[in-house]
mmCIF file of C-alpha atoms and ligand atoms in Angstrom:
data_model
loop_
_atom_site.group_PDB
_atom_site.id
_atom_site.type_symbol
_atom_site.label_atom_id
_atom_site.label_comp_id
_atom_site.label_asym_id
_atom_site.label_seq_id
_atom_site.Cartn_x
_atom_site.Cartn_y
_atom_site.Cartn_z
ATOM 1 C CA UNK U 720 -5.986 16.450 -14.762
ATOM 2 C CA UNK U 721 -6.143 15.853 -18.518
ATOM 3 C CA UNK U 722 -5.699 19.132 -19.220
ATOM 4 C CA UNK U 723 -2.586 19.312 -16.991
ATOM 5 C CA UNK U 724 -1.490 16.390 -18.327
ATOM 6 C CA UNK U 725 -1.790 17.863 -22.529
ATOM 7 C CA UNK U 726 -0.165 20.731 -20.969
ATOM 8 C CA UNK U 727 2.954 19.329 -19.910
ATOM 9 C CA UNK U 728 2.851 16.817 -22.972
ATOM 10 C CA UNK U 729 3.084 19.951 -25.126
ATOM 11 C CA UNK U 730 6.538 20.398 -23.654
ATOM 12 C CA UNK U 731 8.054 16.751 -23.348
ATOM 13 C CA UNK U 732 10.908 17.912 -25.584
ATOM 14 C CA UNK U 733 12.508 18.895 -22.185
ATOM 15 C CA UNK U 734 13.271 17.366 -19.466
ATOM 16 C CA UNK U 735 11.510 16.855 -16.083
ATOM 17 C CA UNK U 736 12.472 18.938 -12.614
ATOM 18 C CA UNK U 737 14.404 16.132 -11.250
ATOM 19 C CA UNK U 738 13.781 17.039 -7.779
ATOM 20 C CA UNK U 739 9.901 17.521 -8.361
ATOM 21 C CA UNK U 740 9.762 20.400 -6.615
ATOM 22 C CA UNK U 741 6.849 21.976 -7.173
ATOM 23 C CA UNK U 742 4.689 18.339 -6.780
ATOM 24 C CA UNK U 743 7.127 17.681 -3.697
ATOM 25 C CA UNK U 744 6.387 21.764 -2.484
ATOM 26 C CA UNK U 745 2.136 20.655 -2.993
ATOM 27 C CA UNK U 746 2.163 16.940 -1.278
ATOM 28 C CA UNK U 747 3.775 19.050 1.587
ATOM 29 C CA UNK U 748 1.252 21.728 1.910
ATOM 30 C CA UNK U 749 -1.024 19.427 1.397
ATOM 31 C CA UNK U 750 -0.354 16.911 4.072
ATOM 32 C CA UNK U 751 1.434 19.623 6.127
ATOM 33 C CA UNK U 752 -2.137 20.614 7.317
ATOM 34 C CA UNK U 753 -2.929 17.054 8.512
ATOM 35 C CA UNK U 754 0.718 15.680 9.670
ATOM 36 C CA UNK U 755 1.886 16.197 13.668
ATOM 37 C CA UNK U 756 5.417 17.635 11.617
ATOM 38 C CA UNK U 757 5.942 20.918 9.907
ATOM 39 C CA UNK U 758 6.534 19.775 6.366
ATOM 40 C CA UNK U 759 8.760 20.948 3.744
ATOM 41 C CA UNK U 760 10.200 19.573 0.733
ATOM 42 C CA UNK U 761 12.206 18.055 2.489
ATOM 43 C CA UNK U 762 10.179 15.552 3.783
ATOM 44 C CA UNK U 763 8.676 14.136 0.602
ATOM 45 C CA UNK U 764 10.326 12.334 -1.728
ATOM 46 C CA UNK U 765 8.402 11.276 -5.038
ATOM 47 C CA UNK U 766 8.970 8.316 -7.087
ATOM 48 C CA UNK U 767 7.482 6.361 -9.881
ATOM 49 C CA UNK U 768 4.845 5.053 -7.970
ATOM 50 C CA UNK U 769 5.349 4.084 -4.256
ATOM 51 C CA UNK U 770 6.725 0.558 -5.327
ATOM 52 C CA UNK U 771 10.435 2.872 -6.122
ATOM 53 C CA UNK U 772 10.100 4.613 -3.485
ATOM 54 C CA UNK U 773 9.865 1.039 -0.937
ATOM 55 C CA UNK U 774 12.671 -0.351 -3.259
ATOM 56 C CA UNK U 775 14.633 3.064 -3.189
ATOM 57 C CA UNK U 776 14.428 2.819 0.623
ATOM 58 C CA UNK U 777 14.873 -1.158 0.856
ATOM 59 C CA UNK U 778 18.262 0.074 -1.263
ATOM 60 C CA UNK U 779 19.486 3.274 1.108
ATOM 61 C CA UNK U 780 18.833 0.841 4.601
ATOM 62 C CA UNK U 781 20.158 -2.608 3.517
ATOM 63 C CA UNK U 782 23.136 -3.584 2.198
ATOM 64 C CA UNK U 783 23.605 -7.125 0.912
ATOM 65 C CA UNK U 784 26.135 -9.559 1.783
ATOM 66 C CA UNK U 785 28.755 -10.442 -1.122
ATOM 67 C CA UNK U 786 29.399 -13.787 -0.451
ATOM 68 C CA UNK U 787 33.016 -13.940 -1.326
ATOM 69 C CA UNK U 788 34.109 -12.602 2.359
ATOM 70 C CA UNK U 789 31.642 -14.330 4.157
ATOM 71 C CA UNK U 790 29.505 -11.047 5.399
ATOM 72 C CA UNK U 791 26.053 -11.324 5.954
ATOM 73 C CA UNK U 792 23.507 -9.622 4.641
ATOM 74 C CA UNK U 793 21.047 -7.176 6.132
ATOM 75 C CA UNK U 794 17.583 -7.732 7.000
ATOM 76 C CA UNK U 795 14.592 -6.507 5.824
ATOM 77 C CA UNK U 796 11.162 -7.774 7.797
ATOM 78 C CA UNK U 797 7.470 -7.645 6.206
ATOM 79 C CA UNK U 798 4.071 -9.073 6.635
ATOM 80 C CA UNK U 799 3.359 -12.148 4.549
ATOM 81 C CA UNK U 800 1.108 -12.743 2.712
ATOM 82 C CA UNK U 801 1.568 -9.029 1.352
ATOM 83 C CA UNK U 802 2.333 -7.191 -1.621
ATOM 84 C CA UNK U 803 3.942 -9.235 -3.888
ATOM 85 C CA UNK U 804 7.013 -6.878 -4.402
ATOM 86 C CA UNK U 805 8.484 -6.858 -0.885
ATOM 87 C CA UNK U 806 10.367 -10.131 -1.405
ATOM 88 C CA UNK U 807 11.890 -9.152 -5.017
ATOM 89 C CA UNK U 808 12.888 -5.174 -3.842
ATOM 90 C CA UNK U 809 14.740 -7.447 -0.770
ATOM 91 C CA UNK U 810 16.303 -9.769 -3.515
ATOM 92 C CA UNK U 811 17.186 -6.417 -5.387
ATOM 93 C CA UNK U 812 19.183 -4.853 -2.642
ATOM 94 C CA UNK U 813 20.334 -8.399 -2.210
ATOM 95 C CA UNK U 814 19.067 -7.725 1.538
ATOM 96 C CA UNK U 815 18.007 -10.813 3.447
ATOM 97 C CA UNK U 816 13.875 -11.242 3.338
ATOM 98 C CA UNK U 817 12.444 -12.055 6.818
ATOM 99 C CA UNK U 818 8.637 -12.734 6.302
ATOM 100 C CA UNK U 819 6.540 -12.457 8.793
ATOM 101 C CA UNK U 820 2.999 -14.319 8.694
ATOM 102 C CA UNK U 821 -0.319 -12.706 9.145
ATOM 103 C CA UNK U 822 -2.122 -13.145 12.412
ATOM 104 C CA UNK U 823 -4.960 -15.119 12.780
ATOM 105 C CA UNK U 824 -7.141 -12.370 11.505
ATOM 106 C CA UNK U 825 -4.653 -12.091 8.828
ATOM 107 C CA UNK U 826 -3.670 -8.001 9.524
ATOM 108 C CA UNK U 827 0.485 -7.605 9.839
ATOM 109 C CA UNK U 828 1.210 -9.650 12.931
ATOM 110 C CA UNK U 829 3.114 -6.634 14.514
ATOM 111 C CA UNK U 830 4.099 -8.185 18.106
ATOM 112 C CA UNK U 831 5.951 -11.166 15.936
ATOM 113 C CA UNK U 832 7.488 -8.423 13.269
ATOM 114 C CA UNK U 833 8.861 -6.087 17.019
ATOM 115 C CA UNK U 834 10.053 -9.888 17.927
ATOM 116 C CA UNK U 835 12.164 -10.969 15.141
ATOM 117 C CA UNK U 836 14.142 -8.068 14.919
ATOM 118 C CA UNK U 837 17.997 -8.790 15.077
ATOM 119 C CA UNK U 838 21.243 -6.526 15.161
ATOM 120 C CA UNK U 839 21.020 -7.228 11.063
ATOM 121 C CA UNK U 840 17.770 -5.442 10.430
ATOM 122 C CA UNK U 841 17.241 -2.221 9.228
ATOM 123 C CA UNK U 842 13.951 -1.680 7.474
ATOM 124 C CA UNK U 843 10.748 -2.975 8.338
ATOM 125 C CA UNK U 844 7.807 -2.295 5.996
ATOM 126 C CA UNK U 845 4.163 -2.414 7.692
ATOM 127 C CA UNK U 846 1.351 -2.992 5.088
ATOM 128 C CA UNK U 847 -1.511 -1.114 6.332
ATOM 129 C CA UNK U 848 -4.062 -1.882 5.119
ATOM 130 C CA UNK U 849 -2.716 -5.269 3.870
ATOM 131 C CA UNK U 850 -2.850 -5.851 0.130
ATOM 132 C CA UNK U 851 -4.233 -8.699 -0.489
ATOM 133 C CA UNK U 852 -6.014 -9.513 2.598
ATOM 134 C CA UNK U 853 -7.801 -5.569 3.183
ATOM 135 C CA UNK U 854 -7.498 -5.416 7.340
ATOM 136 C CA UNK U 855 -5.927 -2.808 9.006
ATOM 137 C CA UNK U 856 -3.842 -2.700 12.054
ATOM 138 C CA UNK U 857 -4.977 -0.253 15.098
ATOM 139 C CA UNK U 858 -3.575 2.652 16.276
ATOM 140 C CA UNK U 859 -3.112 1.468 19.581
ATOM 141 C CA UNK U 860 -1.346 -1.682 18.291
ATOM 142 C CA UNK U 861 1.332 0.277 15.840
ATOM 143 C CA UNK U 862 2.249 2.812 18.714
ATOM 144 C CA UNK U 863 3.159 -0.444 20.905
ATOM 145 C CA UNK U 864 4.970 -1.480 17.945
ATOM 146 C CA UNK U 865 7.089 1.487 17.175
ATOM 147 C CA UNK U 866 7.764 2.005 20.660
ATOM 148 C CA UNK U 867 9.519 -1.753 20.944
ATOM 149 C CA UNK U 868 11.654 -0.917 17.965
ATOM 150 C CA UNK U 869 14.879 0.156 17.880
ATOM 151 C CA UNK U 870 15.615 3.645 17.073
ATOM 152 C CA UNK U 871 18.324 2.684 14.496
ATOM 153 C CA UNK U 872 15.819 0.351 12.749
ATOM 154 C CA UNK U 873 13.633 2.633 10.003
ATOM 155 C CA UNK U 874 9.756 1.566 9.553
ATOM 156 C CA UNK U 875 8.279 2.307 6.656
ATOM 157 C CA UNK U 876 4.353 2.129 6.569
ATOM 158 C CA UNK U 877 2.577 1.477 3.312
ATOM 159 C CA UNK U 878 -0.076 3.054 3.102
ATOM 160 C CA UNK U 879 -1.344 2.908 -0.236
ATOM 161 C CA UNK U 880 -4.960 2.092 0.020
ATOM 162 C CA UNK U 881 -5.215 4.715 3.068
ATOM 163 C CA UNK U 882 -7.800 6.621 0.988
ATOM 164 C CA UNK U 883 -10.028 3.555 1.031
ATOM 165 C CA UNK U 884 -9.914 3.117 5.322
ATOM 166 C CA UNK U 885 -13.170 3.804 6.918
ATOM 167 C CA UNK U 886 -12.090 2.072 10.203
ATOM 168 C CA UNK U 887 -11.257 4.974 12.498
ATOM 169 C CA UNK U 888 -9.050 3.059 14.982
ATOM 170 C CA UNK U 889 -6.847 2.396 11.594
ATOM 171 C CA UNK U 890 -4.179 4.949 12.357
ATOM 172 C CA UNK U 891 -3.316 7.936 9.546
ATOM 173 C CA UNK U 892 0.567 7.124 9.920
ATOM 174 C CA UNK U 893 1.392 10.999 9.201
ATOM 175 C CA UNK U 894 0.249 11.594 12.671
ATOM 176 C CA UNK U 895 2.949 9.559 14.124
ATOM 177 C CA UNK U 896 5.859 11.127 12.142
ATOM 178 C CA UNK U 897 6.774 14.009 14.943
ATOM 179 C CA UNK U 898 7.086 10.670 17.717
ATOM 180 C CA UNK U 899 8.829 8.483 15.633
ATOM 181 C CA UNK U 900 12.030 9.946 13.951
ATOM 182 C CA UNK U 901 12.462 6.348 12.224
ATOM 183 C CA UNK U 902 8.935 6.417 10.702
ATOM 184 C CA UNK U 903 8.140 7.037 7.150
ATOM 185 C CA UNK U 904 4.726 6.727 5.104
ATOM 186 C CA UNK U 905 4.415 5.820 1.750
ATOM 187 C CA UNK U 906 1.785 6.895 -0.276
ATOM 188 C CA UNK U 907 0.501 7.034 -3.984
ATOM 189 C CA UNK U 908 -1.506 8.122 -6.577
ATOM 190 C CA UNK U 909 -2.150 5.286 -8.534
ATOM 191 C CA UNK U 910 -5.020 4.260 -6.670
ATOM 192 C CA UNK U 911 -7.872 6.579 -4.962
ATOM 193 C CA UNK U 912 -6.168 9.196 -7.711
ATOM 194 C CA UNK U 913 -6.950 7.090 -10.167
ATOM 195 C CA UNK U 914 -2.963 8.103 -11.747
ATOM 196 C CA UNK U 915 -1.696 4.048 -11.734
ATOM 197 C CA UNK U 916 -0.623 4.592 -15.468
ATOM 198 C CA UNK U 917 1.599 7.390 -14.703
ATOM 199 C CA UNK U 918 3.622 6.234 -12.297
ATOM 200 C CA UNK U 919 3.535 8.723 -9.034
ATOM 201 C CA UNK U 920 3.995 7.676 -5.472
ATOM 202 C CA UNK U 921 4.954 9.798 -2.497
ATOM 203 C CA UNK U 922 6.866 8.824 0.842
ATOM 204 C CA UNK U 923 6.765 11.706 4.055
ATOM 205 C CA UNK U 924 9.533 11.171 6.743
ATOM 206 C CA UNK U 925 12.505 13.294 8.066
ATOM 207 C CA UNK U 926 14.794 14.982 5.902
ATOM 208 C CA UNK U 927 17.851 12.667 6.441
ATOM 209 C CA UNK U 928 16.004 9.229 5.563
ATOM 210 C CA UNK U 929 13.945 11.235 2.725
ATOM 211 C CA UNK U 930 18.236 12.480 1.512
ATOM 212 C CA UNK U 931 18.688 9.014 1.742
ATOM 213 C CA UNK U 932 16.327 7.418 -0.369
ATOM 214 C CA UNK U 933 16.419 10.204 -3.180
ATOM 215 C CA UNK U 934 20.499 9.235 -3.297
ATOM 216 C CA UNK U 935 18.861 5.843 -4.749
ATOM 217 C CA UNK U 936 16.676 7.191 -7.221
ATOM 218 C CA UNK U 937 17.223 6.876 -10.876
ATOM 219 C CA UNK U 938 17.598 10.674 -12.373
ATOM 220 C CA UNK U 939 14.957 12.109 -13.708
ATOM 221 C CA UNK U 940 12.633 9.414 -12.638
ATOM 222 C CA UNK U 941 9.306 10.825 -12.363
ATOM 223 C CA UNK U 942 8.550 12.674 -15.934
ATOM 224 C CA UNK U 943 6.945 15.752 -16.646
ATOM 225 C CA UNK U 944 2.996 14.265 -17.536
ATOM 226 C CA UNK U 945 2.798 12.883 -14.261
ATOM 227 C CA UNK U 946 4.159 15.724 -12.400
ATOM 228 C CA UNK U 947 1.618 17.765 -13.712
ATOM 229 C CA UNK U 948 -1.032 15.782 -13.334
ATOM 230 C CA UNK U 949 -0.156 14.456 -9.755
ATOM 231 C CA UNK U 950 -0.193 18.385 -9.078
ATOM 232 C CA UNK U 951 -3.694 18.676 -10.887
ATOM 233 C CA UNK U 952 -5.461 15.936 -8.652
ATOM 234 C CA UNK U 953 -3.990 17.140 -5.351
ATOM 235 C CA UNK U 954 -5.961 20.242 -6.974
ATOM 236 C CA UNK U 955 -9.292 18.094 -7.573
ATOM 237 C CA UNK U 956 -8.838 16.016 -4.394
ATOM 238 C CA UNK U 957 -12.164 16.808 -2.785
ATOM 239 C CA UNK U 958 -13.758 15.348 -6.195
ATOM 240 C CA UNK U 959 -11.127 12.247 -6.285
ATOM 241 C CA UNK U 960 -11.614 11.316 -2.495
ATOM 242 C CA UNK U 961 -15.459 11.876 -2.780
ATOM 243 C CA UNK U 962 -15.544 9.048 -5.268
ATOM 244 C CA UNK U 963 -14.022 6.574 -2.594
ATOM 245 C CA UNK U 964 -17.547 6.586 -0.863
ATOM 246 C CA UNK U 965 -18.658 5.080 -3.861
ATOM 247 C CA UNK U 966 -15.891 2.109 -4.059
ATOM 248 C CA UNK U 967 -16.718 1.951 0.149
ATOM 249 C CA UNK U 968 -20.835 1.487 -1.067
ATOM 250 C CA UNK U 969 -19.957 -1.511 -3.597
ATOM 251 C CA UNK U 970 -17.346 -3.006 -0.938
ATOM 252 C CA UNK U 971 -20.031 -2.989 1.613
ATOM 253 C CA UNK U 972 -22.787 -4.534 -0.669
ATOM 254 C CA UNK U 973 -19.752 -7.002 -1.148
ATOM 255 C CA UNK U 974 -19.236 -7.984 2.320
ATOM 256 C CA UNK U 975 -22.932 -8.073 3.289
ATOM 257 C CA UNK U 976 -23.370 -10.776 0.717
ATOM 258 C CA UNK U 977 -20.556 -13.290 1.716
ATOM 259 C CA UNK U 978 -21.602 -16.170 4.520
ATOM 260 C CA UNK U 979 -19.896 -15.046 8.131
ATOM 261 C CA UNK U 980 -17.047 -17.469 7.508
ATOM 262 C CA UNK U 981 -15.762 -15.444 4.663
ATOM 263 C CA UNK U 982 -17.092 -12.010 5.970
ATOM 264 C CA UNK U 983 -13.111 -10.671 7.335
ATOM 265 C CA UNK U 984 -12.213 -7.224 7.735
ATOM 266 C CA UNK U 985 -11.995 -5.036 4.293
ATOM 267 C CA UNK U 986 -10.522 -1.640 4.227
ATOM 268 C CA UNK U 987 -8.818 -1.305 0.902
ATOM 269 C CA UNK U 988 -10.487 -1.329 -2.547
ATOM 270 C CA UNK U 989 -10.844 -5.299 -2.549
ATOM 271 C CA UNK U 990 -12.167 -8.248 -0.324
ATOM 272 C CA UNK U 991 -10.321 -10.898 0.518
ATOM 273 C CA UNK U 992 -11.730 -14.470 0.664
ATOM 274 C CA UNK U 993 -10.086 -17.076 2.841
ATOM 275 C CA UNK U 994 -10.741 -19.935 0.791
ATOM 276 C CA UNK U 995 -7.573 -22.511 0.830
ATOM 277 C CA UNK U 996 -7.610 -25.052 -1.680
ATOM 278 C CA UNK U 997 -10.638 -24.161 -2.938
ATOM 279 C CA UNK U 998 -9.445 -20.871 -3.888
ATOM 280 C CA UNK U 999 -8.614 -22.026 -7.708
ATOM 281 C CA UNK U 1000 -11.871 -23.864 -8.170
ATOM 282 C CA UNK U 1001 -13.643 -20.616 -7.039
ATOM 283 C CA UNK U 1002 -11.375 -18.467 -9.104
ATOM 284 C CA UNK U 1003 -12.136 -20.260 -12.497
ATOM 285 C CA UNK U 1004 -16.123 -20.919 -11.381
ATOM 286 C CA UNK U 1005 -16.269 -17.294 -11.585
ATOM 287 C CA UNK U 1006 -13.874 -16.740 -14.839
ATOM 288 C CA UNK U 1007 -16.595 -18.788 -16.277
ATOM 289 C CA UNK U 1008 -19.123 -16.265 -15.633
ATOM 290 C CA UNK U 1009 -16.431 -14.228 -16.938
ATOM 291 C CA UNK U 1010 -15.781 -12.534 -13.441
ATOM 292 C CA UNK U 1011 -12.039 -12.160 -13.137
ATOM 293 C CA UNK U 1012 -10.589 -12.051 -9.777
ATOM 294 C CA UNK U 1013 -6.972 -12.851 -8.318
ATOM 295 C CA UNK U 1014 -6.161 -16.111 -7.667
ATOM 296 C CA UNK U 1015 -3.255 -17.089 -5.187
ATOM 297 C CA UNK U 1016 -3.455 -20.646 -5.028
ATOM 298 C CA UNK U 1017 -4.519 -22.610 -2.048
ATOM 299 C CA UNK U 1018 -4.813 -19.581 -0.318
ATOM 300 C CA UNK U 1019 -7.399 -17.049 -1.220
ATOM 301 C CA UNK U 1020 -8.956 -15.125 -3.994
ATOM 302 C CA UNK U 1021 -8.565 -11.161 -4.253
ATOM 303 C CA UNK U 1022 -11.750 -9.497 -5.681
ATOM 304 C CA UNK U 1023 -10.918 -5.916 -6.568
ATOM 305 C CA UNK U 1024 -14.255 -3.406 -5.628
ATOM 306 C CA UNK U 1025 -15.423 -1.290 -8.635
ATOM 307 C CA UNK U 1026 -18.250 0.494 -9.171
ATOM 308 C CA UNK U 1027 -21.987 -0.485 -9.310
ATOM 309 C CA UNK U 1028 -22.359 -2.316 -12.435
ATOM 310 C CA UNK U 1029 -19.830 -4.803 -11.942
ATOM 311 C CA UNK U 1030 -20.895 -5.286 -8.382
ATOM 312 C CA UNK U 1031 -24.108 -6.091 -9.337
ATOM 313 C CA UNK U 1032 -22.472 -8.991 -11.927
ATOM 314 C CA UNK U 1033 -20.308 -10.200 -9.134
ATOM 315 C CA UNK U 1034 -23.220 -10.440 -7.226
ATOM 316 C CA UNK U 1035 -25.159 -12.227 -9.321
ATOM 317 C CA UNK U 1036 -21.926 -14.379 -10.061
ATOM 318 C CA UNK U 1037 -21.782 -15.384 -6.500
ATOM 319 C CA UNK U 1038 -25.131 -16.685 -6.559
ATOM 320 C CA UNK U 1039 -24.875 -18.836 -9.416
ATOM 321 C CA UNK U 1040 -21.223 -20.316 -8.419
ATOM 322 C CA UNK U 1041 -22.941 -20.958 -4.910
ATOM 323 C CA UNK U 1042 -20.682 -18.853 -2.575
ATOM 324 C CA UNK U 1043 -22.403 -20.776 0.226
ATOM 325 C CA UNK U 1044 -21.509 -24.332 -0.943
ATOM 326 C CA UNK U 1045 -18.253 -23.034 -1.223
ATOM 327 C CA UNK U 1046 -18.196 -21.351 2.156
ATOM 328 C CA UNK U 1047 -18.917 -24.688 3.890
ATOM 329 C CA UNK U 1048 -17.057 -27.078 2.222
HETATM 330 C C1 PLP S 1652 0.517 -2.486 -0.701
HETATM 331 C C2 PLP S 1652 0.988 -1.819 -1.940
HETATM 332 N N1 PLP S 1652 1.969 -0.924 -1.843
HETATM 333 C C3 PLP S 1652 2.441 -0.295 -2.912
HETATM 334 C C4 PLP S 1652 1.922 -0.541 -4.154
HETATM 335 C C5 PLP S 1652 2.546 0.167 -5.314
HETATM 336 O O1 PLP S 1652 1.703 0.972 -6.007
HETATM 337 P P1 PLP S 1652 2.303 2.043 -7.009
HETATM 338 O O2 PLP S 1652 3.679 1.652 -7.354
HETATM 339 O O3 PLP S 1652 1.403 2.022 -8.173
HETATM 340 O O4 PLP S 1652 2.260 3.333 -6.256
HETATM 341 C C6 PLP S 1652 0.897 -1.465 -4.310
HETATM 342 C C7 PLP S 1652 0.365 -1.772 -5.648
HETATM 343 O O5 PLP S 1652 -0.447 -2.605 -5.879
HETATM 344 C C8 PLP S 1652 0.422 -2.129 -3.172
HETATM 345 O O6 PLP S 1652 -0.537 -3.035 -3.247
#
């Protein structure tokens, strides 16, 4: 990958292929052998990381109201609490933000999300698994889902810690495509590829939503480096993927050491703990022991999995902040 990347540094006094077709031509051989549709270019769309591409396609599907003759604005519905850039690509498109809450297990509460569709929506991004809480929705449960939405409303599933999912009743969303003509999956390198630097993401759907949400895209987005080097670890996949088994081993050593009341669900590369307003306290205990997790405020903390060493401080951490005490209290 570093060599790809030198490679196409040597010639940055060009410009990039601003369709990305030979990284768009890869993603869809690639994924062409595990999706239920025959995939071409022209299902993939590539962006600077998957955050464009779910702003690109919050942009193509909503159109804001102006205010000065009264319209209303579309609607856009997502989980929340989720990724923190749903609500500002909805303020972007100027699109009105319809947030859904978590369930009590805090995975995307997809029965409410079916239910509070209106004849203004048209997008609906499903966070699977959910950043920051790390559960997963079944495949069961997002088949019931797509089936109770409207044809005319698009989905778009995130699924940008998919590499990370060991829970095999978490559906692959690429499997759906051929049933669902209004599905599309977003996926990136930045994570499990270990490319978040360079900017690459990928979304798979049908050609005319894919048109759609290239119209939106700024011109010559992605640049040469990370075309090359997105190509490159498609190439050393095998390698990259292997090394989630790893980030799965710490996450597990994780989980086993939190009391039940904390121990959730965790399929992404962190573990979410539920701890309300004791979240900050926590979060600074920690910092102390110069352990640095994310912090959202009378909520929960985000601790992000990385490899053994680090484990073994958080571990260690834990024990002397008194995850227990904390637990109970
Ligand atoms: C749920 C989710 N989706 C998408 C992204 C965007 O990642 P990127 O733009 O690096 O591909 C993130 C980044 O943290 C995320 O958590």
């Amino acid at each position: 990958m570093v060599e790809a990347s030198a490679r196409a540094l040597a010639g940055t006094n060009r410009y990039p292929d601003a369709s990305g077709v030979a990284l768009r031509t890869t993603i869809a051989q690639w994924h062409g052998l595990d999706s239920s549709l025959p995939l071409t270019l022209d299902n993939v769309a590539v962006g600077t990381g998957s955050s464009a591409l779910i702003q690109q396609a919050v942009l193509a599907c909503c159109r804001g109201g102006d205010g000065v003759d009264g319209s209303t604005p579309d609607e856009v519905i997502y989980p929340w609490r989720s990724f923190e850039a749903y609500p500002i690509f909805a303020m972007v498109a100027g699109a009105k933000a319809v947030e859904i809450p978590l369930d009590a297990e805090l995975r995307n509460d997809l029965g409410a999300m079916a239910a509070a569709v209106t004849e203004r929506t048209r997008l609906i991004i499903v966070c699977n698994p959910n950043n920051p809480t790390s559960t997963t929705v079944t495949r069961t449960e997002l088949e019931i889902f797509l089936d109770s939405v409207p044809d005319h409303v698009h989905v778009l599933l995130d699924e940008a810690y998919f590499e990370y999912v060991r829970n095999e009743k978490s559906p692959d969303g690429l499997s759906l495509l051929d049933r669902y003509p209004n599905l599309a999956v977003a996926r990136t390198f930045s994570k499990a590829f270990g490319l978040a630097g360079l900017r690459v993401g990928y979304l798979i759907g049908h050609p005319e939503f894919i048109t759609a949400v290239n119209q939106v895209s700024i011109p010559f987005s992605v640049n040469s480096v990370a075309q090359a080097a997105a190509v490159a670890s498609i190439e050393a996949r095998r390698e990259l993927l292997a090394r989630t088994d790893d980030t799965v081993a710490q996450r597990t050593r994780i989980l086993d050491r939190l009391p039940e009341s904390l121990q959730g669900q965790a399929e992404a590369n962190f573990v979410w703990l539920q701890l309300g307003d004791r979240a900050r306290e926590f979060a600074d205990a920690l910092a102390e022991r110069h352990v640095v997790v994310r912090c959202f405020d009378g909520d929960g903390v985000r601790i992000t999995v990385t490899d053994e060493a680090e484990t073994d401080a958080l571990l260690t951490a834990l024990d002397v902040v008194g995850i227990d005490d904390f637990a109970r209290r």
